[in-house]
GROMACS .gro file of N, CA and C in nm:
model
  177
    1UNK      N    1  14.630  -4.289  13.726
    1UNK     CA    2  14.628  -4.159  13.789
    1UNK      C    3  14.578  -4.057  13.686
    2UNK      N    4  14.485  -3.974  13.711
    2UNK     CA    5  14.438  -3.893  13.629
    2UNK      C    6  14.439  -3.745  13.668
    3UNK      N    7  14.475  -3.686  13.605
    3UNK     CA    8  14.506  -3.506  13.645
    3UNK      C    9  14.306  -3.414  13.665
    4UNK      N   10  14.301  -3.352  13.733
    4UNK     CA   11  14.154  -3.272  13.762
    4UNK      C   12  14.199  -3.163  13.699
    5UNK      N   13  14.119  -3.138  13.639
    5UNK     CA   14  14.103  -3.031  13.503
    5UNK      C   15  14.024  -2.920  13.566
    6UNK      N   16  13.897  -2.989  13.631
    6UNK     CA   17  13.766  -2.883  13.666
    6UNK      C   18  13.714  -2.893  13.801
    7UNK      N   19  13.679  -2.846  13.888
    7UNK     CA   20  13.567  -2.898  13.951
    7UNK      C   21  13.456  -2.796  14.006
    8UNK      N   22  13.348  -2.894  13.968
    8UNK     CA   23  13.223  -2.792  13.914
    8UNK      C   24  13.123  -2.764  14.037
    9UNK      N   25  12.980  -2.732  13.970
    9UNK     CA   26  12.908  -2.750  14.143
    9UNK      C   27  12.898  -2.579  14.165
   10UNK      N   28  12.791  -2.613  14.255
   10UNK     CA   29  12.745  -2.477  14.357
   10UNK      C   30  12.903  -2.435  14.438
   11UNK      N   31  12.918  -2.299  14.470
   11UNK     CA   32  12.992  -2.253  14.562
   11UNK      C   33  13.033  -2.367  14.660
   12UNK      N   34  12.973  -2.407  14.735
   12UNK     CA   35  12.951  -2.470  14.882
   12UNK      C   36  13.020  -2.612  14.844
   13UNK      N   37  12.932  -2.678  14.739
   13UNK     CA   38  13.072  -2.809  14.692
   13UNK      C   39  13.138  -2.766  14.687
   14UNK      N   40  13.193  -2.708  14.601
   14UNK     CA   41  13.328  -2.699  14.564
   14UNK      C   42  13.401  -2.655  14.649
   15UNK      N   43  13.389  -2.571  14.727
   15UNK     CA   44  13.493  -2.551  14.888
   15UNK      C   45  13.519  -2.699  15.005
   16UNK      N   46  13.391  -2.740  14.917
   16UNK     CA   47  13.366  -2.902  15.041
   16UNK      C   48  13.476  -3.006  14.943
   17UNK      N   49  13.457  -2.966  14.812
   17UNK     CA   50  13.567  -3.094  14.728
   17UNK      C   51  13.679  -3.051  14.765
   18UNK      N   52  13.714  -2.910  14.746
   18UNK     CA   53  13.897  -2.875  14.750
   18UNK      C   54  13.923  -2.861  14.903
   19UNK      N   55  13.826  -2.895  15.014
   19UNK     CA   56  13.890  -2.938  15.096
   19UNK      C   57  13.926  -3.093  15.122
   20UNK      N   58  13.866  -3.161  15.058
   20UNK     CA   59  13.913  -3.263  15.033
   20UNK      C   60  14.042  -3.329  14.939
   21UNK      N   61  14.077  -3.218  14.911
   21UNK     CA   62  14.179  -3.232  14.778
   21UNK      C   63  14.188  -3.245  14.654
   22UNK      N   64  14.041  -3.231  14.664
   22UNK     CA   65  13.991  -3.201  14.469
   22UNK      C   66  14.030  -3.105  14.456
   23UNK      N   67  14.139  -3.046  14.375
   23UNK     CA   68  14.168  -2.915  14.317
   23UNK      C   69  14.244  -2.918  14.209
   24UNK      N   70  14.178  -2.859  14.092
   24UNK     CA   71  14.215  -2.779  13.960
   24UNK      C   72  14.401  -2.876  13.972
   25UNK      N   73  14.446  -2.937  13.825
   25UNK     CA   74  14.590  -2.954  13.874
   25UNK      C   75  14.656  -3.107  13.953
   26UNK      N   76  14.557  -3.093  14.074
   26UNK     CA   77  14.592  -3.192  14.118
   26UNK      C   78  14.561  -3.341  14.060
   27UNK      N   79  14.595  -3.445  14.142
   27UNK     CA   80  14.608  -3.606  14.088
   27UNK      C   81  14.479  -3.678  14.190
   28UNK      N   82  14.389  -3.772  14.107
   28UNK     CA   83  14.298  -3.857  14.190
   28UNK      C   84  14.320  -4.006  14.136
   29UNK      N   85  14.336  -4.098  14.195
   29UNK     CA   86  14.298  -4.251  14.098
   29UNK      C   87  14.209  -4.318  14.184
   30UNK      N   88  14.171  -4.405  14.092
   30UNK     CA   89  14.033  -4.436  14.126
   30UNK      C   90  14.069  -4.604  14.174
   31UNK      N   91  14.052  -4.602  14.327
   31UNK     CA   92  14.048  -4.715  14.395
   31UNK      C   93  13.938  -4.840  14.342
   32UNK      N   94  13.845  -4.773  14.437
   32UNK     CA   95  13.716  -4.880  14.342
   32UNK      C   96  13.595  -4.835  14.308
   33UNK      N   97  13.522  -4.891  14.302
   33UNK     CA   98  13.383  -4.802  14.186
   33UNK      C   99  13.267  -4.901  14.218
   34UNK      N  100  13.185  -4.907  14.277
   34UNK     CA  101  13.047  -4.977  14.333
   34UNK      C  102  12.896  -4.867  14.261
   35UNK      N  103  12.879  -4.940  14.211
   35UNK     CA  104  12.670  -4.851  14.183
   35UNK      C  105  12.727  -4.701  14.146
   36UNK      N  106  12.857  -4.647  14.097
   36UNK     CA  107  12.882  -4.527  14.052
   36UNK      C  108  12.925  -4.454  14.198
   37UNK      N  109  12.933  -4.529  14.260
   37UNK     CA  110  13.007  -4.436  14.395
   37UNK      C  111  13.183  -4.485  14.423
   38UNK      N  112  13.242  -4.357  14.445
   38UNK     CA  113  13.422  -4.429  14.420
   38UNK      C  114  13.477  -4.412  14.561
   39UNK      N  115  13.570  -4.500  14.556
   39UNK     CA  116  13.642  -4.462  14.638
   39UNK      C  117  13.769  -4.431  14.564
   40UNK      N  118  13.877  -4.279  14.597
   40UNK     CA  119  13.966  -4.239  14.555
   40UNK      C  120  14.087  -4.254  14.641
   41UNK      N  121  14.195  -4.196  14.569
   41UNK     CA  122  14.312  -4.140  14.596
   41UNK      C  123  14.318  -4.035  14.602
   42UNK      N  124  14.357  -3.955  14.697
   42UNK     CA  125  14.353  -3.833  14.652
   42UNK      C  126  14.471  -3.773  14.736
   43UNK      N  127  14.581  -3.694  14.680
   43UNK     CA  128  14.656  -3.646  14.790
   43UNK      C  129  14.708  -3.738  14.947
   44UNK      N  130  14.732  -3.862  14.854
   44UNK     CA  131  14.795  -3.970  14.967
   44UNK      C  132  14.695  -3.968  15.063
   45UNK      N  133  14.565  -3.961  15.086
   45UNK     CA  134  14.435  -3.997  15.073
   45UNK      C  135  14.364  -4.095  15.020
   46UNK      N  136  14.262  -4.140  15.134
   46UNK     CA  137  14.145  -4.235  15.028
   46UNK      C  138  14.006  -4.182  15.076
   47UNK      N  139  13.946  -4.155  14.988
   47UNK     CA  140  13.840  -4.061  14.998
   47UNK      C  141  13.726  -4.151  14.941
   48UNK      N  142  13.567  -4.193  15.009
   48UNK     CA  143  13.464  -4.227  14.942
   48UNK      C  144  13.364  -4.153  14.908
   49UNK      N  145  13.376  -4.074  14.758
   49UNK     CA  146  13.216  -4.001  14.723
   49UNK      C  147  13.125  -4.042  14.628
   50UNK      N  148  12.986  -4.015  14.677
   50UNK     CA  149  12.882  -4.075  14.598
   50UNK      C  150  12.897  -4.005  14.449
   51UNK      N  151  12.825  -4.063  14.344
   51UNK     CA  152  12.817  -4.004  14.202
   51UNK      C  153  12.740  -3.897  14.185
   52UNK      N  154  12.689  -3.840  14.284
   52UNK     CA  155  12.673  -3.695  14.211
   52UNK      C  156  12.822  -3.624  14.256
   53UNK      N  157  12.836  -3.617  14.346
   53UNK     CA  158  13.001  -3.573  14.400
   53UNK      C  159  13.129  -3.630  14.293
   54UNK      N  160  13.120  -3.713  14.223
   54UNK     CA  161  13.243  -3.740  14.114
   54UNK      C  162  13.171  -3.695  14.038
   55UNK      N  163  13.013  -3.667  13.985
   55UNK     CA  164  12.992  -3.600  13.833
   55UNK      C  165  13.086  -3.461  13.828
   56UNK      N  166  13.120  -3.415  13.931
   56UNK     CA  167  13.119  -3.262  13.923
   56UNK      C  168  13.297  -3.201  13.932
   57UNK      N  169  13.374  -3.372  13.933
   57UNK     CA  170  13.501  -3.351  13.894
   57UNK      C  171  13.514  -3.406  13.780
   58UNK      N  172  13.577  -3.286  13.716
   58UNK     CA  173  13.619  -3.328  13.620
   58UNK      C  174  13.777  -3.370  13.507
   59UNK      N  175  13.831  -3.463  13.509
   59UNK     CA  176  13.956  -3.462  13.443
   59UNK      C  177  13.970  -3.524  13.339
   0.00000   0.00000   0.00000
């Protein structure tokens, strides 16, 4: 489990990540990981985003 420190990106991501539950604080772990695309945890959630979408969290 890893704590999110940042999350970066144009305006428009970042309202699109922290509705997903990427937010500053919160907890993600990392289910599985294919060609750099994850699938997460997130907020008793499982969430799949491609690698430009995890470059831009950061913990």
């Amino acid at each position: 489990m890893n704590q999110i420190r940042k999350v970066g990106g144009k305006e428009e991501t970042r309202r699109f990540l922290e509705s997903l539950g990427f937010v500053a604080g919160g907890f993600v772990t990392v289910i599985s990981e294919i060609n750099g695309n994850l699938i997460v945890n997130v907020k008793e959630s499982r969430v799949a985003i491609d690698k430009e979408m995890a470059a831009k969290i950061m913990v």
